[in-house]
Tab-separated table of C-alpha atoms in Angstrom:
chain	number	residue	atom	x	y	z
D	1	MET	CA	0.169	0.276	-0.018
D	2	ASN	CA	1.464	3.490	-0.563
D	3	VAL	CA	0.781	5.349	2.277
D	4	LEU	CA	0.785	10.049	2.963
D	5	ILE	CA	1.858	10.497	6.540
D	6	PHE	CA	1.799	13.494	8.440
D	7	GLY	CA	4.002	14.825	11.274
D	8	ALA	CA	6.029	11.655	9.942
D	9	SER	CA	9.159	13.732	11.935
D	10	GLY	CA	7.097	13.360	15.284
D	11	GLY	CA	7.590	11.813	18.614
D	12	ILE	CA	4.613	9.894	16.937
D	13	GLY	CA	4.624	10.100	13.631
D	14	LYS	CA	8.242	8.557	13.656
D	15	TRP	CA	6.697	4.963	14.668
D	16	ALA	CA	4.210	5.338	12.582
D	17	VAL	CA	6.985	5.889	9.403
D	18	GLU	CA	8.334	3.090	11.302
D	19	TYR	CA	5.685	-0.123	11.640
D	20	ALA	CA	3.895	0.891	8.140
D	21	LEU	CA	8.046	0.402	6.737
D	22	GLN	CA	8.298	-2.456	8.620
D	23	ASP	CA	4.580	-4.103	6.930
D	24	GLY	CA	5.642	-3.754	3.800
D	25	HIS	CA	4.317	-0.376	2.833
D	26	HIS	CA	5.704	2.307	1.158
D	27	VAL	CA	5.303	5.409	3.127
D	28	THR	CA	5.802	9.024	1.829
D	29	ALA	CA	6.523	11.785	4.431
D	30	TYR	CA	5.703	15.015	3.811
D	31	VAL	CA	7.219	17.346	6.885
D	32	ARG	CA	8.216	20.216	7.349
D	33	HIS	CA	11.626	20.140	7.758
D	34	PRO	CA	12.591	16.663	6.564
D	35	GLU	CA	16.145	16.648	8.121
D	36	LYS	CA	14.445	15.645	11.900
D	37	VAL	CA	13.308	12.339	9.580
D	38	GLN	CA	16.213	9.534	10.687
D	39	ILE	CA	14.825	6.571	9.149
D	40	THR	CA	16.424	5.758	5.708
D	41	SER	CA	14.771	2.683	3.208
D	42	ASP	CA	13.808	2.176	-0.593
D	43	HIS	CA	10.677	2.874	0.804
D	44	LEU	CA	9.777	6.036	2.048
D	45	THR	CA	9.828	9.304	0.064
D	46	LEU	CA	10.121	12.506	1.975
D	47	ILE	CA	8.198	15.140	0.608
D	48	GLN	CA	9.068	19.237	2.893
D	49	GLY	CA	5.629	20.965	2.830
D	50	GLN	CA	3.397	22.925	4.970
D	51	ILE	CA	-0.110	21.801	6.244
D	52	THR	CA	-1.944	24.430	4.471
D	53	ASP	CA	-0.571	23.838	1.100
D	54	LYS	CA	-3.778	22.273	-1.395
D	55	GLU	CA	-1.346	22.371	-3.858
D	56	LYS	CA	1.297	20.437	-2.421
D	57	ILE	CA	-0.304	18.232	-0.060
D	58	THR	CA	-2.209	17.475	-3.865
D	59	LYS	CA	0.703	16.422	-5.683
D	60	ALA	CA	1.609	15.020	-2.959
D	61	LEU	CA	-0.695	12.471	-3.173
D	62	SER	CA	-1.553	11.804	-6.529
D	63	GLY	CA	-0.920	7.646	-6.152
D	64	GLN	CA	-1.642	6.983	-2.591
D	65	ASN	CA	-4.117	4.126	-0.947
D	66	ALA	CA	-4.094	6.025	2.270
D	67	VAL	CA	-3.146	9.102	4.991
D	68	ILE	CA	-1.882	8.800	8.551
D	69	TRP	CA	-2.403	12.558	9.740
D	70	CYS	CA	-0.164	12.883	13.365
D	71	VAL	CA	0.340	16.212	13.920
D	72	GLY	CA	0.216	17.479	16.780
D	73	ILE	CA	-2.629	20.936	17.685
D	74	PRO	CA	-0.883	23.529	20.133
D	75	MET	CA	-1.519	22.904	24.204
D	76	LYS	CA	-0.819	27.531	24.267
D	77	ARG	CA	-4.098	29.208	24.894
D	78	LYS	CA	-4.614	31.157	22.359
D	79	TYR	CA	-3.066	30.653	19.009
D	80	PRO	CA	-3.626	33.420	16.045
D	81	VAL	CA	-4.346	30.371	13.421
D	82	MET	CA	-6.115	26.753	14.176
D	83	GLN	CA	-4.008	25.599	10.951
D	84	SER	CA	-4.696	21.781	12.728
D	85	LEU	CA	-8.156	22.134	11.692
D	86	GLU	CA	-7.502	25.136	7.838
D	87	GLY	CA	-5.176	22.145	7.246
D	88	HIS	CA	-8.190	19.017	7.862
D	89	LYS	CA	-10.255	20.888	4.606
D	90	ILE	CA	-7.499	21.155	2.547
D	91	LEU	CA	-6.294	17.655	3.126
D	92	ILE	CA	-9.630	16.021	3.114
D	93	GLN	CA	-10.775	18.674	-0.803
D	94	ALA	CA	-7.772	16.838	-1.404
D	95	MET	CA	-9.003	13.562	-0.656
D	96	LYS	CA	-11.777	14.461	-2.317
D	97	GLU	CA	-10.595	14.996	-5.289
D	98	GLN	CA	-7.686	12.593	-6.180
D	99	GLY	CA	-10.263	9.327	-5.189
D	100	VAL	CA	-8.386	8.484	-1.802
D	101	LYS	CA	-10.282	7.411	0.446
D	102	ARG	CA	-8.621	5.549	3.914
D	103	PHE	CA	-7.984	8.416	6.405
D	104	ILE	CA	-6.485	7.984	9.979
D	105	ASP	CA	-6.111	10.145	13.053
D	106	TRP	CA	-5.221	11.124	16.249
D	107	GLY	CA	-7.325	12.898	19.086
D	108	THR	CA	-7.876	13.111	22.627
D	109	PRO	CA	-11.094	11.818	24.565
D	110	SER	CA	-12.246	16.017	24.686
D	111	ILE	CA	-13.780	14.202	21.071
D	112	ARG	CA	-17.342	12.722	21.965
D	113	PHE	CA	-18.591	9.511	20.164
D	114	GLU	CA	-21.880	7.731	19.912
D	115	GLN	CA	-20.662	4.605	21.177
D	116	ASP	CA	-19.338	5.943	24.313
D	117	LYS	CA	-19.748	4.893	27.564
D	118	LYS	CA	-19.334	7.640	30.805
D	119	SER	CA	-16.894	6.284	32.504
D	120	LEU	CA	-14.251	8.776	33.804
D	121	ILE	CA	-11.729	8.200	30.547
D	122	THR	CA	-14.658	9.518	28.307
D	123	VAL	CA	-15.669	12.159	30.456
D	124	ALA	CA	-12.714	13.705	32.889
D	125	PRO	CA	-10.453	14.923	29.756
D	126	SER	CA	-13.103	17.565	28.045
D	127	ILE	CA	-14.011	18.630	31.757
D	128	LEU	CA	-9.825	19.330	31.786
D	129	ALA	CA	-9.321	20.404	28.062
D	130	GLY	CA	-11.720	22.727	27.862
D	131	ILE	CA	-10.287	23.897	32.111
D	132	ALA	CA	-6.772	23.545	30.895
D	133	PHE	CA	-6.623	24.094	26.766
D	134	PRO	CA	-9.454	26.075	25.766
D	135	GLN	CA	-8.793	26.868	21.776
D	136	ALA	CA	-7.061	23.264	20.805
D	137	LYS	CA	-9.859	21.610	22.588
D	138	LYS	CA	-12.422	23.920	20.288
D	139	GLU	CA	-10.170	22.542	17.311
D	140	MET	CA	-9.954	19.472	18.111
D	141	VAL	CA	-13.992	19.624	18.202
D	142	ALA	CA	-14.465	20.722	15.003
D	143	ILE	CA	-12.005	18.209	13.594
D	144	GLY	CA	-13.629	15.096	15.268
D	145	GLN	CA	-17.244	17.107	13.383
D	146	LEU	CA	-15.186	17.811	10.480
D	147	LEU	CA	-13.992	14.054	9.768
D	148	GLN	CA	-17.824	12.882	10.740
D	149	THR	CA	-19.356	14.453	7.900
D	150	SER	CA	-16.873	13.617	5.384
D	151	GLU	CA	-16.792	10.840	3.107
D	152	LEU	CA	-13.584	9.538	4.879
D	153	GLU	CA	-13.171	5.598	5.517
D	154	TRP	CA	-11.685	7.593	8.480
D	155	THR	CA	-10.266	6.726	12.519
D	156	LEU	CA	-9.812	8.529	13.966
D	157	VAL	CA	-7.492	6.917	17.698
D	158	ARG	CA	-8.279	8.511	20.888
D	159	PHE	CA	-5.295	8.530	23.983
D	160	MET	CA	-4.547	10.876	27.068
D	161	ALA	CA	-1.261	10.063	28.060
D	162	PRO	CA	1.249	9.276	25.413
D	163	LYS	CA	4.553	8.440	26.622
D	164	ASP	CA	8.327	7.427	25.680
D	165	THR	CA	8.758	4.339	26.943
D	166	PRO	CA	9.155	0.745	25.438
D	167	TYR	CA	6.557	-0.446	23.383
D	168	THR	CA	4.646	-3.268	24.423
D	169	GLY	CA	2.183	-4.499	22.152
D	170	LYS	CA	-0.927	-5.200	24.602
D	171	VAL	CA	-3.723	-1.356	23.651
D	172	LYS	CA	-6.575	-2.245	25.104
D	173	THR	CA	-8.968	-0.252	23.184
D	174	GLY	CA	-12.019	0.139	24.434
D	175	PHE	CA	-14.934	3.074	23.902
D	176	GLY	CA	-15.240	4.208	28.001
D	177	ASP	CA	-16.471	0.407	28.435
D	178	VAL	CA	-13.001	-0.866	28.502
D	179	LYS	CA	-10.822	-0.462	31.860
D	180	MET	CA	-7.933	1.144	30.963
D	181	LYS	CA	-4.238	3.415	32.472
D	182	PHE	CA	-4.041	6.049	31.059
D	183	SER	CA	-1.249	6.163	29.514
D	184	ILE	CA	0.455	4.751	26.348
D	185	SER	CA	3.892	4.541	24.548
D	186	ARG	CA	4.222	6.635	21.818
D	187	LYS	CA	5.953	3.701	19.309
D	188	ASP	CA	2.336	1.595	20.702
D	189	ILE	CA	0.039	4.348	19.514
D	190	GLY	CA	1.766	4.614	16.368
D	191	ALA	CA	2.252	1.105	15.973
D	192	PHE	CA	-1.383	0.981	16.227
D	193	MET	CA	-1.843	4.289	13.591
D	194	ALA	CA	-0.410	1.838	10.715
D	195	GLU	CA	-2.194	-1.803	11.323
D	196	GLN	CA	-5.405	0.795	10.794
D	197	LEU	CA	-3.719	0.130	7.609
D	198	HIS	CA	-5.089	-3.566	6.930
D	199	ASP	CA	-8.166	-3.927	9.814
D	200	ASP	CA	-11.336	-2.852	8.999
D	201	ARG	CA	-12.756	-3.007	12.542
D	202	PHE	CA	-12.882	0.777	13.319
D	203	ILE	CA	-13.616	2.144	10.096
D	204	ARG	CA	-15.693	4.902	10.675
D	205	SER	CA	-14.764	4.706	14.269
D	206	MET	CA	-12.804	6.479	17.608
D	207	PRO	CA	-10.956	3.868	19.390
D	208	ILE	CA	-9.985	4.854	22.834
D	209	ILE	CA	-6.689	3.009	23.353
D	210	GLY	CA	-4.620	3.256	26.386
D	211	SER	CA	-2.488	0.772	28.116
């Protein structure tokens, strides 16, 4: 499969790249700073660009089968432009034009989903984010709504406390109905996102993952 990964040099994106390559996919890494990508492979292509550059994004989508989004949202209380939201709008339109349907994204349980059961992991994150990071929460929720109204075959992976800990391969999934720890390895998150390329259980769904 040909996969376009945004934020491929980040703390989770680099692992999504690595595990997608391990699974035999050809990866195109779309990044602002290509020099930060430490992985080398004959199956890896680097493209330098901004997430709001529609012309470059459209070109990067040519020949792709799927897209993984690993670009973070700034946690500052206020910032002028919701770049991630704008980037999503541009990307979704470009995917529609290029006929690319599969999209794997991320967020937190601040984004509510119809299958969610009332529990600590589905209620507390939204309350805490609304107090500490209201602007970021607003942008994240808007992205979740945008995905749900799109025609894409999307999966939005939700998690709470990513850590730089070893890969375990033991990811718990649920919707507030499964007991799990908030903390989870960034390697496990990246691997889980890459696994969605060949797993259709969570198409048009928002699994919460933890350890």
